[in-house]
């Protein structure tokens, strides 16, 4: 059996890093997978190669990431978190800080999601790797998933909306925006629509969902 086949997690959740050393190992794994995915694409990346590149034992890799699809979904989340960190601090991407309360929230949210797509598409092979992983069934190995609104991206959207105490309607809007963004991202990746069409559609979606 090749090491690309997902190893069963026996109903257990992936280990959560606690110590600084564990957190550093997890980041090394994510960085290694990201670099390998960007060079080789999902099909060519082997879990043993990721472990070797990260300098960890294969058992350690599987403890944090039960399967290759799960690993590359974590890579996607990691890249989003890094992008959002730069966006919110105004560093590294030439983008302005979060909008003041009286700014056009719909335009700000659309801009955030559009520039995130462009950033991810800078590396087409890695973008393909995370997109393909999202379509792979791995829920049986990792049964509990957080609500996407509680992800870094969901929380960033709620902050842009000024929703300190988000209502269920706020959360539903954020959820729909993320799902809409993801669909447009995949359509851009597969060249079903142009970048310009995707940007227009994203702005329209944000306007329709967020304008009172």
Coordinates of C-alpha atoms in Angstrom, one line a residue:
X1 CA 0.0 0.0 0.0
X2 CA 1.5 3.4 -1.0
X3 CA 1.8 6.1 1.6
X4 CA -0.7 8.3 -0.3
X5 CA -3.5 6.1 0.8
X6 CA -5.3 7.8 3.8
X7 CA -4.5 5.9 7.0
X8 CA -7.6 5.3 9.2
X9 CA -7.8 7.6 12.2
X10 CA -10.0 5.1 14.1
X11 CA -12.5 7.8 14.9
X12 CA -9.9 10.0 16.6
X13 CA -9.3 13.7 15.9
X14 CA -5.9 14.8 14.8
X15 CA -3.6 15.8 17.6
X16 CA -3.6 19.5 18.5
X17 CA -0.2 21.0 19.0
X18 CA 0.2 22.5 22.5
X19 CA 3.9 23.2 23.2
X20 CA 6.0 25.6 21.2
X21 CA 7.9 22.6 19.8
X22 CA 4.8 20.9 18.6
X23 CA 3.5 24.1 17.0
X24 CA 6.8 24.5 15.3
X25 CA 6.7 20.9 14.0
X26 CA 3.2 21.4 12.6
X27 CA 4.3 24.6 10.8
X28 CA 7.3 22.8 9.4
X29 CA 4.9 20.1 8.0
X30 CA 2.6 22.7 6.5
X31 CA 5.5 24.6 4.9
X32 CA 7.0 21.4 3.5
X33 CA 3.7 20.2 2.1
X34 CA 3.1 23.7 0.6
X35 CA 6.5 23.7 -1.1
X36 CA 6.1 20.2 -2.4
X37 CA 2.6 20.8 -3.6
X38 CA 3.7 24.0 -5.4
X39 CA 6.5 22.1 -7.2
X40 CA 4.9 18.8 -7.9
X41 CA 1.1 18.9 -7.6
X42 CA -1.1 16.8 -5.4
X43 CA -0.8 13.5 -7.2
X44 CA 3.0 13.5 -7.0
X45 CA 3.4 14.5 -3.4
X46 CA 4.1 11.5 -1.1
X47 CA 3.5 11.7 2.7
X48 CA 6.9 10.2 3.3
X49 CA 8.4 13.0 1.3
X50 CA 6.5 15.6 3.3
X51 CA 7.8 14.0 6.6
X52 CA 11.4 14.0 5.3
X53 CA 11.2 17.6 4.0
X54 CA 9.8 18.7 7.4
X55 CA 12.3 16.7 9.4
X56 CA 9.6 14.7 11.3
X57 CA 8.8 11.0 11.7
X58 CA 6.0 9.7 9.4
X59 CA 4.1 8.8 12.6
X60 CA 4.2 12.4 13.7
X61 CA 2.9 13.6 10.3
X62 CA -0.1 11.2 10.5
X63 CA -0.8 12.2 14.1
X64 CA -1.4 15.8 13.0
X65 CA -2.7 15.1 9.6
X66 CA -4.6 11.7 9.1
X67 CA -4.6 11.8 5.3
X68 CA -3.1 13.7 2.4
X69 CA -6.4 15.5 1.6
X70 CA -6.7 16.6 5.2
X71 CA -3.1 17.8 5.1
X72 CA -3.7 20.0 2.1
X73 CA -6.9 21.4 3.4
X74 CA -4.8 22.4 6.4
X75 CA -2.3 24.0 4.0
X76 CA -5.1 26.0 2.5
X77 CA -6.3 27.2 5.9
X78 CA -2.7 28.0 6.9
X79 CA -2.2 30.1 3.7
X80 CA -5.5 31.9 4.4
X81 CA -4.4 32.7 8.0
X82 CA -1.1 34.0 6.8
X83 CA -2.8 36.2 4.2
X84 CA -5.3 37.6 6.7
X85 CA -2.5 38.3 9.1
X86 CA -0.8 40.5 6.5
X87 CA -4.1 42.0 5.4
X88 CA -5.2 43.1 8.9
X89 CA -1.7 44.5 9.8
X90 CA -1.4 46.2 6.5
X91 CA 1.9 44.4 5.8
X92 CA 3.3 42.6 2.8
X93 CA 0.4 42.9 0.4
X94 CA 0.0 46.6 -0.3
X95 CA -3.6 46.4 0.9
X96 CA -5.1 48.9 3.3
X97 CA -6.2 48.0 6.8
X98 CA -9.7 47.0 7.7
X99 CA -12.4 49.5 6.9
X100 CA -13.8 51.9 9.5
X101 CA -17.4 51.3 10.6
X102 CA -18.9 53.7 8.0
X103 CA -17.1 52.3 5.0
X104 CA -18.7 50.1 2.4
X105 CA -18.5 46.7 4.0
X106 CA -19.7 44.8 0.9
X107 CA -16.9 46.4 -1.2
X108 CA -14.3 45.6 1.5
X109 CA -15.4 42.0 1.8
X110 CA -15.4 41.5 -1.9
X111 CA -11.9 43.0 -2.2
X112 CA -10.7 40.7 0.6
X113 CA -12.0 37.6 -1.2
X114 CA -10.8 38.7 -4.6
X115 CA -7.3 39.4 -3.5
X116 CA -7.2 36.2 -1.5
X117 CA -8.0 34.3 -4.7
X118 CA -5.3 36.1 -6.6
X119 CA -2.8 35.3 -3.9
X120 CA -3.7 31.6 -3.9
X121 CA -3.6 31.4 -7.7
X122 CA 0.0 32.7 -7.7
X123 CA 0.9 29.0 -7.3
X124 CA -1.3 27.1 -9.7
X125 CA -0.1 23.6 -8.7
X126 CA -0.6 24.3 -5.0
X127 CA -4.0 25.9 -5.8
X128 CA -5.0 22.7 -7.7
X129 CA -3.8 20.5 -4.8
X130 CA -5.9 22.2 -2.2
X131 CA -8.9 22.3 -4.5
X132 CA -8.7 18.6 -5.3
X133 CA -8.3 17.8 -1.6
X134 CA -11.5 19.7 -0.9
X135 CA -13.4 17.3 -3.1
X136 CA -12.0 14.2 -1.5
X137 CA -14.1 12.4 1.1
X138 CA -12.2 12.4 4.3
X139 CA -15.0 13.1 6.8
X140 CA -15.0 9.5 7.9
X141 CA -11.4 9.8 9.1
X142 CA -12.0 13.2 10.8
X143 CA -15.6 13.2 11.8
X144 CA -15.8 16.6 13.5
X145 CA -15.3 19.8 11.4
X146 CA -15.8 23.3 12.7
X147 CA -18.4 25.6 11.1
X148 CA -16.7 27.4 8.3
X149 CA -17.8 30.7 9.8
X150 CA -15.5 30.0 12.8
X151 CA -12.5 29.7 10.5
X152 CA -10.0 32.5 10.2
X153 CA -11.7 33.7 7.0
X154 CA -15.2 33.6 8.5
X155 CA -14.1 35.6 11.5
X156 CA -12.3 38.1 9.2
X157 CA -15.5 38.7 7.3
X158 CA -17.5 39.2 10.5
X159 CA -15.0 41.7 11.7
X160 CA -15.3 43.6 8.4
X161 CA -19.1 43.6 8.9
X162 CA -18.6 45.1 12.4
X163 CA -20.3 42.1 13.9
X164 CA -18.7 41.9 17.3
X165 CA -21.6 39.8 18.5
X166 CA -22.6 38.0 15.3
X167 CA -26.3 37.1 14.9
X168 CA -27.3 34.0 13.0
X169 CA -28.1 36.1 10.0
X170 CA -24.6 37.6 10.1
X171 CA -23.1 34.1 10.3
X172 CA -25.3 32.9 7.4
X173 CA -24.2 35.7 5.3
X174 CA -20.5 35.0 6.0
X175 CA -21.1 31.3 5.3
X176 CA -22.7 32.0 2.0
X177 CA -20.0 34.5 1.0
X178 CA -17.3 31.9 1.7
X179 CA -19.0 29.2 -0.2
X180 CA -19.6 31.6 -3.1
X181 CA -16.0 32.7 -3.0
X182 CA -14.8 29.1 -3.1
X183 CA -17.0 28.2 -6.1
X184 CA -15.6 31.2 -8.0
X185 CA -12.1 30.3 -7.0
X186 CA -12.4 26.8 -8.4
X187 CA -14.0 28.2 -11.6
X188 CA -11.0 30.6 -12.0
X189 CA -8.6 27.7 -11.3
X190 CA -10.2 25.5 -14.0
X191 CA -10.5 28.5 -16.3
X192 CA -14.3 28.1 -16.6
X193 CA -14.5 31.9 -16.0
X194 CA -12.0 34.7 -16.4
X195 CA -10.5 36.6 -13.5
X196 CA -12.5 39.6 -14.5
X197 CA -15.8 37.6 -14.5
X198 CA -15.0 36.1 -11.1
X199 CA -14.3 39.6 -9.6
X200 CA -17.5 41.0 -11.0
X201 CA -19.5 38.0 -9.6
X202 CA -17.8 38.3 -6.2
X203 CA -18.6 42.0 -5.9
X204 CA -22.2 41.3 -7.0
X205 CA -22.6 38.4 -4.4
X206 CA -21.2 40.6 -1.6
X207 CA -23.5 43.4 -2.6
X208 CA -26.6 41.2 -2.7
X209 CA -25.9 39.5 0.5
X210 CA -24.7 42.5 2.6
X211 CA -26.7 45.5 1.4
X212 CA -29.7 46.0 3.6

